[in-house]
Amino acid sequence: MMKRVNTLSSEQTKEKKQTIFSGMQSTGVITIGNYFGALKNWVKLQDEYNCLFCVVDLHSITVKQEPAKLRQSSRDLLALYIAAGLDPEKNVMYYQSHVPQHAELSWILGCYTYMGELNRMTQFKEKSQKHVENINAGLFTYPILMAADILLYQTDLVPVGHDQKQHLELSRDIAERFNNIYGNVFTVPNPYIGKVGARIMSLQEPTKKMSKSDENVNAFISLLDEPNVVMNKIKRAVTDSETTAIYADDRPGVKNLMDIYSCATGETIEKTKEALEGKGYGDLKKIVGEALVAEMEPVQKRFFEIKQDKAYLDSIIKKNAETASYLANKTLRKVKKKIGFPE
Ligand code: TYM
């Protein structure tokens, strides 16, 4: 009897937990920007929330992809999620392309989203400038698919980097618009944007976001870069014409290095300033580089172990996609009924 009471209360606690959804595109290896802006926060939040972490491969094809590479990088990304500390037994981790409800809800929500809203999306403007030869409709409607990802699971909180804030706001607007017509169908999600690390900047142009698609490989650090590569990229990082470190907005290169240190060590900005302000740039870069390597090495080691274990990864993928599909269907059924599709 006693045991039953305990079980019940733990289930009740589980029910009360709020839901998190987030995802990353599987295009090449992720950067320390993706890691500090998103993935590391997911790891911190996984115990407090019911979490779904998706490899958003449907989003990836808005730019041209090579099939074999896409397949491999999706798999690697899932292995990296686990290597970074996400527990596949506790969280629902899966490929977006395995759960067709994402695309289905996306079509529906597209009919409740205005062209003018999509036209305002800065990421669309940036990406269409970058890929002039391939400004496809998917690139334009991308934020609707993102809204579908989130709303499908009645998500309360979406941990992302700063660059996704505008997309999140659109997801909220779509949810509210739909709810105003049909009653309370969707939970209206809130963004979770970390205090430090939400905007890791390019090492070569520190006023620009760090991005894995940067043509200059010295501008970004991939989570799988080897220690000597990391040290060299940090050494080459653009700073300014001053000589000693100060944490200030008008010193973006130095500020970025100090932010990276704070993220890698888990120290507050205050403690980071105490540790690094006044250092010469040579010393600063050495300390930051070493802290970064210390943070990355165990993740890399686990990644290569997990990657070997094909059977383990396959079992996770299958089981979690089924769970996601089950949860997604609950929302989708409700949506279809409200709209008036025949049962
Ligand atoms: P993506 O794949 O571009 O990036 C994944 C996550 O990394 C964050 N990020 C950064 N954070 C700090 N500094 C940077 N330099 C940096 N670069 C990237 C992003 O903000 C993101 O959190 N559209 C999304 C993927 C997505 C999604 C979703 C996210 C699809 N559906 C639903 C949340 C919920 C994207 O392209 O992220």
PDB file of C-alpha atoms in Angstrom, residues 75 97 115 124 143 179 270 288 326:
ATOM      1  CA  ARG A  75      22.778  10.968 -36.518  1.00  0.00           C
ATOM      2  CA  SER A  97      11.269  13.713 -40.243  1.00  0.00           C
ATOM      3  CA  MET A 115       2.621  36.868 -45.597  1.00  0.00           C
ATOM      4  CA  PHE A 124      14.603  34.930 -43.945  1.00  0.00           C
ATOM      5  CA  PRO A 143       8.962  29.898 -39.074  1.00  0.00           C
ATOM      6  CA  ASN A 179      -6.904  30.193 -29.627  1.00  0.00           C
ATOM      7  CA  GLU A 270      31.167  39.017 -12.046  1.00  0.00           C
ATOM      8  CA  VAL A 288      39.922  31.184 -22.362  1.00  0.00           C
ATOM      9  CA  TYR A 326       1.815   9.731 -29.669  1.00  0.00           C
TER      10      TYR A 326
END
